[in-house]
Amino acid sequence: MAASLFAALRGIDTIQVGPVGTLPFASGLLDFIGVHPVRTGRWHPNPWEAIAQLRQDESDHPYAVMTTREMRTAWKQMLAFLTDSGLPYVAHPERNMRMINPVGTVKLTYAVPRSMMAADEALRRRPPCLLVDFAGLKGFSARQIAARLKLHWPALRTTRLPIPALEGELQPERLARFLERRDHCRELAKAIKSRLAGAQAVGLPAVVGLHRAGPHFDLIQRRLGVPLFEIPTLLPSVPGRRLLDTFSRQLPRLGVRTWYQYAVKQAQIRADGALHFRIGSAADGFWVQSRAAILATGRFLGRGLHAERTAIRENLFDLPVHQPDKRGQWHHKDLLHPDGHAINRAGLMVDARFRPVDKDGAPRHPRLFAAGSILAHQDWVRQKCGSGLAITSAYAAVAACAQIPRGLEGTHAP
Ligand SMILES: Cc1cc2nc3c(=O)[nH]c(=O)nc-3n(C[C@H](O)[C@H](O)[C@H](O)COP(=O)(O)OP(=O)(O)OC[C@H]3O[C@@H](n4cnc5c(N)ncnc54)[C@H](O)[C@@H]3O)c2cc1C
């Protein structure tokens, strides 16, 4: 999504192919880097300091391959796009924010939906605060969150609200659709207000609307008269859906041809160097020839990589994958080893222009680039850098792609 956006902003004729994958699972928080080094789990309130340190310690990390200027521009364009598209995001340029996880732990992140912003301030000041949850809502318990946070935040209280209009199992998305209606939001604000009892902030699960989240969130906050914040839920995640909906709606308007319902089934580098892709099945698929390609197929969850009996392979081009020599070295014996597991740093090695390279460092193809979690030498879960890595590497890959001369475009039947 990020690569398509940056390509469209540069006026590059772009096709985005692929099922939407893991975005609906994501929390909606855009991490940049919160932890370095992984071994000590050190938190960094300032992400730029963490990156400076990371570049010294891990010169192969993708963040060490791109420039600070590229990173800043990538964030600027991404946040402007989201805000202009009606999904405002907030970031403090020089510092990470604190955010509450669905299970009540706290993490550092960089950019958050505006509806979560007040959590950062609340976590710092720890005022009397009411955490709300809903009877029957799966995977979110205000009491569980308060139990974890109360030691350092004694003024936390919780309350559980019934939603009589919604019977049966209540998933976050269903509740979010229910709260798409203003009268439902007004009722919710009234119910919370009656239980405020001096609370100076209110937190609730991220379920206030799906498509019209902003105005409805503002309505509830106005009626409460105190800062309100959403807390990410477990899967499926409404903030992840909001991101997905925003990209899916806006990218075609920017000229990107989005073929989400298809997958690339075959990729070929022909003898003359042309890149060809079969989109869809052999029976009803078609071929696309493109001037350049950005491979952003993710790791194992996204299906960019595949773990076979003895080796990890890249699924589309069979590109060389950086990985431990033997399967026995993929994981530590200790599941929670502070170093993490070597398999979580497997992926594609790239050159300074984000082109996948062979073991000797030569690019496999002059116009084939890679971005996102498929890149080697990073452990985005432990380093808390998932979205930041995806966004900044997409920017860097598109910037490199934009430098290649024109020609060879076109779509044609096999
Ligand atoms: C449960 C969960 C929670 C997360 N929480 C956070 C968080 O709190 N903060 C944060 O910053 N990040 C978070 N992330 C991570 C963030 O979403 C990652 O940065 C992102 O998933 C990495 O993006 P990616 O595009 O590189 O890979 P992926 O998201 O894995 O996407 C790869 C895409 O490629 C597609 N694809 C694969 N093969 C093909 C093919 N042959 N043809 C066409 N398409 C193909 C897949 O369908 C998929 O859509 C979370 C991710 C998950 C899964």
Tab-separated table of C-alpha atoms and ligand atoms in Angstrom:
chain	number	residue	atom	x	y	z
A	1	MET	CA	0.000	0.000	0.000
A	2	ALA	CA	2.808	2.397	0.950
A	3	ALA	CA	4.785	1.611	-2.199
A	4	SER	CA	1.708	2.178	-4.381
A	5	LEU	CA	1.054	5.483	-2.647
A	6	PHE	CA	4.609	6.752	-3.087
A	7	ALA	CA	4.705	5.582	-6.696
A	8	ALA	CA	1.416	7.322	-7.445
A	9	LEU	CA	2.656	10.534	-5.823
A	10	ARG	CA	5.614	10.443	-8.214
A	11	GLY	CA	3.316	9.944	-11.194
A	12	ILE	CA	4.534	6.398	-11.862
A	13	ASP	CA	1.969	4.273	-13.693
A	14	THR	CA	1.302	1.603	-11.054
A	15	ILE	CA	-0.527	-1.689	-10.715
A	16	GLN	CA	-0.909	-3.143	-7.224
A	17	VAL	CA	-1.607	-6.842	-7.187
A	18	GLY	CA	-2.449	-9.033	-4.253
A	19	PRO	CA	-4.915	-9.961	-1.550
A	20	VAL	CA	-4.879	-7.465	1.292
A	21	GLY	CA	-3.235	-9.911	3.633
A	22	THR	CA	-2.255	-8.873	7.116
A	23	LEU	CA	-3.412	-5.249	7.299
A	24	PRO	CA	-6.781	-6.037	8.944
A	25	PHE	CA	-4.830	-7.809	11.695
A	26	ALA	CA	-2.604	-4.825	12.449
A	27	SER	CA	-3.291	-2.649	15.473
A	28	GLY	CA	-3.404	0.566	13.452
A	29	LEU	CA	-0.388	1.915	15.341
A	30	LEU	CA	2.495	2.899	13.104
A	31	ASP	CA	5.698	1.916	14.925
A	32	PHE	CA	9.012	3.364	13.758
A	33	ILE	CA	11.477	1.908	16.214
A	34	GLY	CA	10.929	1.558	19.926
A	35	VAL	CA	13.469	-1.010	21.080
A	36	HIS	CA	17.208	-1.315	20.538
A	37	PRO	CA	19.172	-3.429	21.182
A	38	VAL	CA	16.759	-6.342	21.260
A	39	ARG	CA	18.963	-8.241	23.686
A	40	THR	CA	18.506	-5.698	26.491
A	41	GLY	CA	15.062	-4.581	25.351
A	42	ARG	CA	16.043	-0.933	25.840
A	43	TRP	CA	13.239	1.531	25.141
A	44	HIS	CA	13.964	4.642	23.128
A	45	PRO	CA	11.701	7.635	23.665
A	46	ASN	CA	13.463	9.265	20.689
A	47	PRO	CA	13.352	7.021	17.571
A	48	TRP	CA	16.100	8.979	15.788
A	49	GLU	CA	18.534	8.226	18.602
A	50	ALA	CA	17.614	4.553	18.328
A	51	ILE	CA	18.230	4.640	14.575
A	52	ALA	CA	21.622	6.330	14.988
A	53	GLN	CA	22.606	3.592	17.440
A	54	LEU	CA	21.131	0.844	15.249
A	55	ARG	CA	23.128	2.017	12.238
A	56	GLN	CA	26.309	1.592	14.244
A	57	ASP	CA	25.383	-1.790	15.726
A	58	GLU	CA	23.557	-3.419	12.775
A	59	SER	CA	24.962	-2.080	9.539
A	60	ASP	CA	22.900	-4.618	7.516
A	61	HIS	CA	19.573	-3.463	8.947
A	62	PRO	CA	17.336	-1.874	6.264
A	63	TYR	CA	17.252	1.342	8.326
A	64	ALA	CA	21.019	1.524	7.830
A	65	VAL	CA	20.576	1.371	4.047
A	66	MET	CA	18.327	4.428	3.703
A	67	THR	CA	18.945	8.058	4.569
A	68	THR	CA	17.347	10.031	7.383
A	69	ARG	CA	15.992	12.438	4.800
A	70	GLU	CA	14.217	9.598	2.969
A	71	MET	CA	12.716	8.411	6.252
A	72	ARG	CA	11.439	11.855	7.201
A	73	THR	CA	9.919	12.419	3.762
A	74	ALA	CA	8.266	8.995	3.830
A	75	TRP	CA	6.582	9.738	7.169
A	76	LYS	CA	5.573	13.212	6.071
A	77	GLN	CA	3.916	11.975	2.883
A	78	MET	CA	2.234	9.018	4.578
A	79	LEU	CA	0.786	11.032	7.465
A	80	ALA	CA	-0.363	13.802	5.119
A	81	PHE	CA	-2.052	11.216	2.902
A	82	LEU	CA	-3.898	9.604	5.818
A	83	THR	CA	-5.005	12.921	7.259
A	84	ASP	CA	-6.111	14.285	3.867
A	85	SER	CA	-8.041	11.042	3.323
A	86	GLY	CA	-10.126	11.557	6.471
A	87	LEU	CA	-8.153	9.244	8.768
A	88	PRO	CA	-6.035	11.720	10.715
A	89	TYR	CA	-2.856	10.375	12.280
A	90	VAL	CA	-0.705	12.166	14.813
A	91	ALA	CA	3.057	11.925	15.415
A	92	HIS	CA	5.571	14.001	17.326
A	93	PRO	CA	8.449	14.262	14.872
A	94	GLU	CA	11.197	13.747	17.451
A	95	ARG	CA	9.652	11.351	19.934
A	96	ASN	CA	7.783	8.093	20.277
A	97	MET	CA	4.404	7.991	21.977
A	98	ARG	CA	3.261	5.574	24.643
A	99	MET	CA	0.294	3.398	23.897
A	100	ILE	CA	-1.749	0.814	25.798
A	101	ASN	CA	-1.859	-2.676	24.268
A	102	PRO	CA	-5.095	-4.707	24.373
A	103	VAL	CA	-3.694	-6.858	27.193
A	104	GLY	CA	-2.727	-3.872	29.323
A	105	THR	CA	0.988	-3.637	28.635
A	106	VAL	CA	2.439	-0.377	27.367
A	107	LYS	CA	4.504	0.027	24.205
A	108	LEU	CA	6.286	2.767	22.307
A	109	THR	CA	4.968	3.704	18.905
A	110	TYR	CA	5.481	6.613	16.520
A	111	ALA	CA	2.258	7.610	14.779
A	112	VAL	CA	-1.232	6.891	16.084
A	113	PRO	CA	-4.760	7.561	14.873
A	114	ARG	CA	-5.996	10.868	16.316
A	115	SER	CA	-8.568	8.866	18.271
A	116	MET	CA	-5.730	7.251	20.294
A	117	MET	CA	-3.621	10.341	20.842
A	118	ALA	CA	-4.921	11.214	24.335
A	119	ALA	CA	-3.666	7.870	25.689
A	120	ASP	CA	-0.079	9.131	25.481
A	121	GLU	CA	-0.840	12.128	27.684
A	122	ALA	CA	-2.965	10.031	30.067
A	123	LEU	CA	-0.137	7.505	30.479
A	124	ARG	CA	2.226	10.350	31.384
A	125	ARG	CA	-0.029	12.268	33.785
A	126	ARG	CA	-2.072	9.327	35.100
A	127	PRO	CA	-5.168	11.342	36.024
A	128	PRO	CA	-8.370	9.770	37.385
A	129	CYS	CA	-9.450	7.802	34.340
A	130	LEU	CA	-12.384	5.569	33.445
A	131	LEU	CA	-11.752	2.550	31.216
A	132	VAL	CA	-14.899	1.352	29.467
A	133	ASP	CA	-15.666	-2.009	27.921
A	134	PHE	CA	-18.808	-3.655	26.588
A	135	ALA	CA	-20.744	-6.688	27.765
A	136	GLY	CA	-20.078	-9.530	25.304
A	137	LEU	CA	-17.253	-7.818	23.397
A	138	LYS	CA	-14.641	-10.415	22.500
A	139	GLY	CA	-10.973	-9.937	23.298
A	140	PHE	CA	-11.116	-6.733	25.307
A	141	SER	CA	-11.349	-6.404	29.066
A	142	ALA	CA	-11.053	-3.036	30.804
A	143	ARG	CA	-10.523	-4.853	34.094
A	144	GLN	CA	-7.611	-6.831	32.687
A	145	ILE	CA	-5.972	-3.663	31.362
A	146	ALA	CA	-6.513	-1.851	34.669
A	147	ALA	CA	-5.118	-4.808	36.610
A	148	ARG	CA	-1.845	-4.470	34.674
A	149	LEU	CA	-1.643	-0.692	34.853
A	150	LYS	CA	-2.984	-0.017	38.321
A	151	LEU	CA	0.302	-0.416	40.130
A	152	HIS	CA	1.579	2.789	38.516
A	153	TRP	CA	-1.819	4.346	37.821
A	154	PRO	CA	-3.968	3.916	40.926
A	155	ALA	CA	-6.626	6.389	39.734
A	156	LEU	CA	-7.835	3.985	37.023
A	157	ARG	CA	-11.429	2.730	37.286
A	158	THR	CA	-13.385	0.458	34.976
A	159	THR	CA	-16.961	0.043	33.900
A	160	ARG	CA	-18.784	-2.392	31.610
A	161	LEU	CA	-21.649	-1.146	29.468
A	162	PRO	CA	-24.405	-3.338	28.042
A	163	ILE	CA	-25.435	-2.939	24.401
A	164	PRO	CA	-28.963	-4.380	24.528
A	165	ALA	CA	-29.540	-3.746	20.806
A	166	LEU	CA	-26.755	-6.178	19.859
A	167	GLU	CA	-27.452	-9.763	20.799
A	168	GLY	CA	-25.050	-12.671	20.493
A	169	GLU	CA	-21.311	-12.642	19.998
A	170	LEU	CA	-19.939	-9.150	19.778
A	171	GLN	CA	-16.863	-8.694	17.602
A	172	PRO	CA	-15.167	-5.262	17.412
A	173	GLU	CA	-16.177	-4.729	13.793
A	174	ARG	CA	-19.856	-5.356	14.542
A	175	LEU	CA	-19.795	-2.849	17.374
A	176	ALA	CA	-17.942	-0.361	15.167
A	177	ARG	CA	-20.698	-0.642	12.540
A	178	PHE	CA	-23.299	-0.100	15.273
A	179	LEU	CA	-21.476	3.069	16.324
A	180	GLU	CA	-21.588	4.406	12.769
A	181	ARG	CA	-24.921	5.960	13.751
A	182	ARG	CA	-24.923	9.306	15.527
A	183	ASP	CA	-27.883	8.427	17.768
A	184	HIS	CA	-26.000	5.338	18.989
A	185	CYS	CA	-22.954	7.495	19.739
A	186	ARG	CA	-25.106	9.971	21.632
A	187	GLU	CA	-26.565	7.146	23.741
A	188	LEU	CA	-23.080	5.816	24.407
A	189	ALA	CA	-21.820	9.242	25.484
A	190	LYS	CA	-24.786	9.577	27.841
A	191	ALA	CA	-24.134	6.169	29.399
A	192	ILE	CA	-20.431	6.892	29.922
A	193	LYS	CA	-21.117	10.378	31.290
A	194	SER	CA	-23.447	8.959	33.936
A	195	ARG	CA	-20.510	6.881	35.219
A	196	LEU	CA	-17.741	9.467	34.985
A	197	ALA	CA	-17.676	10.253	38.738
A	198	GLY	CA	-14.836	12.747	38.433
A	199	ALA	CA	-12.788	10.909	35.788
A	200	GLN	CA	-10.631	13.353	33.813
A	201	ALA	CA	-10.050	10.990	30.874
A	202	VAL	CA	-11.893	8.053	29.307
A	203	GLY	CA	-10.461	5.087	27.426
A	204	LEU	CA	-12.514	2.618	25.397
A	205	PRO	CA	-11.806	-0.110	22.831
A	206	ALA	CA	-11.156	1.024	19.255
A	207	VAL	CA	-14.709	0.546	18.010
A	208	VAL	CA	-16.035	4.076	17.459
A	209	GLY	CA	-17.082	3.766	13.841
A	210	LEU	CA	-15.552	2.199	10.762
A	211	HIS	CA	-15.959	4.615	7.854
A	212	ARG	CA	-17.051	7.748	9.722
A	213	ALA	CA	-14.874	7.263	12.753
A	214	GLY	CA	-13.583	10.842	13.143
A	215	PRO	CA	-16.815	12.857	13.494
A	216	HIS	CA	-18.425	10.233	15.729
A	217	PHE	CA	-15.400	10.123	18.002
A	218	ASP	CA	-15.534	13.943	18.237
A	219	LEU	CA	-19.229	13.817	19.050
A	220	ILE	CA	-18.696	11.457	22.001
A	221	GLN	CA	-15.689	13.399	23.268
A	222	ARG	CA	-17.568	16.698	23.098
A	223	ARG	CA	-20.454	15.290	25.085
A	224	LEU	CA	-18.139	13.789	27.703
A	225	GLY	CA	-16.156	17.012	28.129
A	226	VAL	CA	-12.933	15.130	28.964
A	227	PRO	CA	-10.181	13.665	26.743
A	228	LEU	CA	-11.235	10.376	25.169
A	229	PHE	CA	-8.945	7.742	23.689
A	230	GLU	CA	-9.347	4.457	21.859
A	231	ILE	CA	-7.247	1.428	22.807
A	232	PRO	CA	-6.294	-1.165	20.143
A	233	THR	CA	-8.215	-4.440	20.420
A	234	LEU	CA	-7.160	-7.967	19.565
A	235	LEU	CA	-7.980	-9.290	16.091
A	236	PRO	CA	-9.844	-8.472	13.971
A	237	SER	CA	-8.770	-4.892	14.425
A	238	VAL	CA	-11.026	-1.964	13.542
A	239	PRO	CA	-8.113	0.524	13.177
A	240	GLY	CA	-6.484	-1.965	10.767
A	241	ARG	CA	-9.761	-2.039	8.782
A	242	ARG	CA	-9.892	1.753	8.754
A	243	LEU	CA	-6.399	1.845	7.257
A	244	LEU	CA	-7.288	-0.790	4.719
A	245	ASP	CA	-10.502	0.988	3.710
A	246	THR	CA	-8.678	4.300	3.379
A	247	PHE	CA	-5.981	2.896	1.116
A	248	SER	CA	-8.424	0.848	-0.958
A	249	ARG	CA	-10.634	3.873	-1.516
A	250	GLN	CA	-7.937	6.452	-2.168
A	251	LEU	CA	-5.262	4.634	-4.175
A	252	PRO	CA	-7.479	4.186	-7.262
A	253	ARG	CA	-8.273	7.913	-7.066
A	254	LEU	CA	-4.547	8.578	-7.287
A	255	GLY	CA	-4.410	6.455	-10.435
A	256	VAL	CA	-3.228	3.127	-8.997
A	257	ARG	CA	-4.853	0.126	-10.645
A	258	THR	CA	-5.625	-2.121	-7.679
A	259	TRP	CA	-6.154	-5.808	-8.319
A	260	TYR	CA	-6.645	-7.027	-4.770
A	261	GLN	CA	-8.654	-10.065	-5.763
A	262	TYR	CA	-5.767	-11.554	-7.748
A	263	ALA	CA	-2.370	-12.938	-6.781
A	264	VAL	CA	0.798	-13.086	-8.861
A	265	LYS	CA	1.055	-16.781	-9.656
A	266	GLN	CA	4.209	-16.677	-11.717
A	267	ALA	CA	7.034	-14.206	-12.161
A	268	GLN	CA	9.593	-14.404	-14.951
A	269	ILE	CA	12.732	-12.579	-15.859
A	270	ARG	CA	12.935	-13.205	-19.616
A	271	ALA	CA	16.135	-13.535	-21.606
A	272	ASP	CA	15.922	-9.887	-22.721
A	273	GLY	CA	15.599	-8.818	-19.072
A	274	ALA	CA	11.875	-7.977	-19.259
A	275	LEU	CA	9.806	-8.599	-16.099
A	276	HIS	CA	6.652	-10.611	-16.732
A	277	PHE	CA	3.967	-11.550	-14.229
A	278	ARG	CA	1.065	-13.960	-14.576
A	279	ILE	CA	-1.806	-12.520	-12.585
A	280	GLY	CA	-4.461	-15.027	-11.543
A	281	SER	CA	-4.809	-18.692	-12.378
A	282	ALA	CA	-3.660	-20.422	-15.568
A	283	ALA	CA	-7.315	-20.731	-16.671
A	284	ASP	CA	-8.430	-17.101	-16.387
A	285	GLY	CA	-5.247	-15.217	-15.622
A	286	PHE	CA	-3.361	-12.742	-17.770
A	287	TRP	CA	0.202	-11.506	-18.142
A	288	VAL	CA	1.594	-8.123	-17.298
A	289	GLN	CA	4.933	-6.854	-18.467
A	290	SER	CA	6.289	-4.104	-16.289
A	291	ARG	CA	9.225	-1.770	-16.449
A	292	ALA	CA	10.019	-2.352	-12.800
A	293	ALA	CA	8.573	-4.215	-9.838
A	294	ILE	CA	8.573	-3.836	-6.090
A	295	LEU	CA	8.299	-7.111	-4.237
A	296	ALA	CA	6.484	-6.478	-0.943
A	297	THR	CA	5.059	-9.918	-0.313
A	298	GLY	CA	5.878	-10.042	3.410
A	299	ARG	CA	7.443	-12.893	5.317
A	300	PHE	CA	5.726	-16.123	6.316
A	301	LEU	CA	2.315	-14.663	7.232
A	302	GLY	CA	2.161	-12.605	4.029
A	303	ARG	CA	3.510	-15.632	2.073
A	304	GLY	CA	6.512	-13.914	0.602
A	305	LEU	CA	8.700	-16.559	2.237
A	306	HIS	CA	8.140	-20.275	2.644
A	307	ALA	CA	9.866	-22.545	5.150
A	308	GLU	CA	10.647	-25.917	3.567
A	309	ARG	CA	12.192	-28.918	5.337
A	310	THR	CA	15.733	-27.701	5.007
A	311	ALA	CA	15.620	-24.115	3.793
A	312	ILE	CA	13.598	-20.937	3.548
A	313	ARG	CA	12.652	-19.907	0.016
A	314	GLU	CA	11.328	-16.769	-1.591
A	315	ASN	CA	8.079	-17.708	-3.285
A	316	LEU	CA	7.906	-15.716	-6.519
A	317	PHE	CA	11.370	-15.319	-8.052
A	318	ASP	CA	13.199	-17.847	-5.890
A	319	LEU	CA	15.540	-15.053	-4.831
A	320	PRO	CA	18.407	-15.852	-2.450
A	321	VAL	CA	17.212	-15.682	1.149
A	322	HIS	CA	19.490	-14.731	4.012
A	323	GLN	CA	18.977	-17.465	6.631
A	324	PRO	CA	20.854	-19.612	9.146
A	325	ASP	CA	22.970	-22.388	7.628
A	326	LYS	CA	20.917	-25.166	9.197
A	327	ARG	CA	17.310	-25.608	10.194
A	328	GLY	CA	18.452	-26.409	13.737
A	329	GLN	CA	19.593	-22.785	14.023
A	330	TRP	CA	16.262	-21.235	13.046
A	331	HIS	CA	15.078	-21.065	16.640
A	332	HIS	CA	16.669	-20.813	20.039
A	333	LYS	CA	15.846	-23.673	22.380
A	334	ASP	CA	14.560	-21.013	24.763
A	335	LEU	CA	11.310	-19.609	23.303
A	336	LEU	CA	11.684	-16.293	25.112
A	337	HIS	CA	15.404	-15.876	24.526
A	338	PRO	CA	16.274	-12.146	24.702
A	339	ASP	CA	18.016	-12.267	21.306
A	340	GLY	CA	14.861	-13.436	19.528
A	341	HIS	CA	15.041	-16.221	16.909
A	342	ALA	CA	17.296	-16.186	13.860
A	343	ILE	CA	14.366	-17.107	11.588
A	344	ASN	CA	12.858	-13.718	12.365
A	345	ARG	CA	15.765	-12.025	10.651
A	346	ALA	CA	15.575	-14.150	7.503
A	347	GLY	CA	14.686	-12.448	4.246
A	348	LEU	CA	15.999	-10.705	1.172
A	349	MET	CA	19.355	-8.963	1.208
A	350	VAL	CA	19.290	-5.728	-0.778
A	351	ASP	CA	21.788	-3.231	-2.140
A	352	ALA	CA	21.756	0.522	-1.508
A	353	ARG	CA	18.907	0.869	-4.046
A	354	PHE	CA	16.763	-1.794	-2.370
A	355	ARG	CA	17.341	-4.354	-5.121
A	356	PRO	CA	17.547	-7.987	-3.947
A	357	VAL	CA	21.112	-9.235	-4.290
A	358	ASP	CA	22.912	-12.541	-4.623
A	359	LYS	CA	25.368	-13.725	-1.987
A	360	ASP	CA	28.152	-11.818	-3.741
A	361	GLY	CA	26.163	-8.567	-3.462
A	362	ALA	CA	25.178	-8.260	-7.154
A	363	PRO	CA	21.583	-7.218	-7.863
A	364	ARG	CA	19.496	-10.066	-9.262
A	365	HIS	CA	17.775	-7.677	-11.689
A	366	PRO	CA	18.376	-3.950	-12.328
A	367	ARG	CA	14.687	-3.058	-12.004
A	368	LEU	CA	13.478	-5.429	-9.309
A	369	PHE	CA	13.168	-3.875	-5.848
A	370	ALA	CA	12.001	-5.132	-2.451
A	371	ALA	CA	10.379	-3.470	0.545
A	372	GLY	CA	8.701	-4.279	3.835
A	373	SER	CA	8.907	-7.196	6.179
A	374	ILE	CA	10.430	-9.495	3.523
A	375	LEU	CA	13.742	-7.655	3.998
A	376	ALA	CA	16.492	-9.479	5.903
A	377	HIS	CA	18.417	-8.422	9.003
A	378	GLN	CA	15.461	-7.009	10.934
A	379	ASP	CA	13.147	-8.394	13.593
A	380	TRP	CA	10.231	-5.982	13.353
A	381	VAL	CA	8.205	-7.563	16.137
A	382	ARG	CA	10.936	-7.228	18.749
A	383	GLN	CA	12.355	-3.967	17.439
A	384	LYS	CA	8.851	-2.458	17.266
A	385	CYS	CA	9.435	-1.216	13.738
A	386	GLY	CA	6.792	-3.032	11.610
A	387	SER	CA	4.969	-0.222	9.844
A	388	GLY	CA	7.906	2.171	9.940
A	389	LEU	CA	10.048	-0.334	8.118
A	390	ALA	CA	7.298	-0.997	5.568
A	391	ILE	CA	6.676	2.718	4.958
A	392	THR	CA	10.272	3.938	4.811
A	393	SER	CA	11.627	1.032	2.765
A	394	ALA	CA	8.716	1.407	0.330
A	395	TYR	CA	9.654	5.062	-0.057
A	396	ALA	CA	13.329	4.237	-0.632
A	397	ALA	CA	12.505	1.480	-3.128
A	398	VAL	CA	10.136	3.739	-5.077
A	399	ALA	CA	12.716	6.549	-5.076
A	400	ALA	CA	15.275	4.149	-6.595
A	401	CYS	CA	12.683	2.852	-9.055
A	402	ALA	CA	11.865	6.398	-10.155
A	403	GLN	CA	15.455	6.857	-11.352
A	404	ILE	CA	15.317	4.187	-14.050
A	405	PRO	CA	14.767	5.292	-17.632
A	406	ARG	CA	11.369	4.954	-19.255
A	407	GLY	CA	10.414	2.203	-21.726
A	408	LEU	CA	9.219	-1.385	-21.665
A	409	GLU	CA	5.819	-0.593	-20.107
A	410	GLY	CA	2.748	-2.449	-21.152
A	411	THR	CA	0.105	-5.042	-20.476
A	412	HIS	CA	-0.549	-7.829	-22.928
A	413	ALA	CA	-2.032	-11.254	-23.267
A	414	PRO	CA	0.390	-14.223	-23.104
B	1	LIG	C1	-1.189	-9.164	14.055
B	1	LIG	C2	-0.323	-8.033	13.604
B	1	LIG	C3	-0.196	-6.904	14.406
B	1	LIG	C4	0.599	-5.838	14.007
B	1	LIG	N1	0.708	-4.740	14.813
B	1	LIG	C5	1.505	-3.731	14.437
B	1	LIG	C6	1.685	-2.592	15.268
B	1	LIG	O1	1.141	-2.492	16.357
B	1	LIG	N2	2.512	-1.604	14.822
B	1	LIG	C7	3.179	-1.677	13.623
B	1	LIG	O2	3.893	-0.767	13.262
B	1	LIG	N3	3.023	-2.746	12.829
B	1	LIG	C8	2.204	-3.766	13.216
B	1	LIG	N4	2.052	-4.847	12.398
B	1	LIG	C9	2.957	-5.021	11.291
B	1	LIG	C10	2.671	-4.280	10.089
B	1	LIG	O3	1.390	-4.574	9.684
B	1	LIG	C11	3.791	-4.739	9.202
B	1	LIG	O4	4.660	-3.716	9.076
B	1	LIG	C12	3.329	-5.156	7.892
B	1	LIG	O5	2.476	-6.266	8.020
B	1	LIG	C13	4.492	-5.517	7.028
B	1	LIG	O6	4.022	-5.250	5.855
B	1	LIG	P1	4.412	-5.954	4.507
B	1	LIG	O7	3.567	-5.235	3.546
B	1	LIG	O8	5.868	-5.973	4.328
B	1	LIG	O9	3.965	-7.486	4.614
B	1	LIG	P2	2.538	-8.116	4.773
B	1	LIG	O10	1.666	-7.276	5.619
B	1	LIG	O11	2.775	-9.522	5.167
B	1	LIG	O12	1.903	-8.053	3.324
B	1	LIG	C14	2.351	-8.833	2.245
B	1	LIG	C15	1.282	-8.805	1.202
B	1	LIG	O13	1.742	-9.437	0.043
B	1	LIG	C16	0.682	-10.223	-0.487
B	1	LIG	N5	1.224	-11.277	-1.320
B	1	LIG	C17	2.047	-12.298	-0.963
B	1	LIG	N6	2.313	-13.067	-2.032
B	1	LIG	C18	1.664	-12.531	-3.089
B	1	LIG	C19	1.544	-12.865	-4.462
B	1	LIG	N7	2.156	-13.942	-4.992
B	1	LIG	N8	0.787	-12.096	-5.264
B	1	LIG	C20	0.174	-11.003	-4.764
B	1	LIG	N9	0.242	-10.630	-3.467
B	1	LIG	C21	0.974	-11.384	-2.639
B	1	LIG	C22	-0.037	-10.733	0.728
B	1	LIG	O14	-1.354	-11.139	0.420
B	1	LIG	C23	0.012	-9.521	1.629
B	1	LIG	O15	-1.073	-8.650	1.386
B	1	LIG	C24	1.260	-5.908	12.771
B	1	LIG	C25	1.120	-7.021	11.944
B	1	LIG	C26	0.343	-8.068	12.350
B	1	LIG	C27	0.230	-9.237	11.456
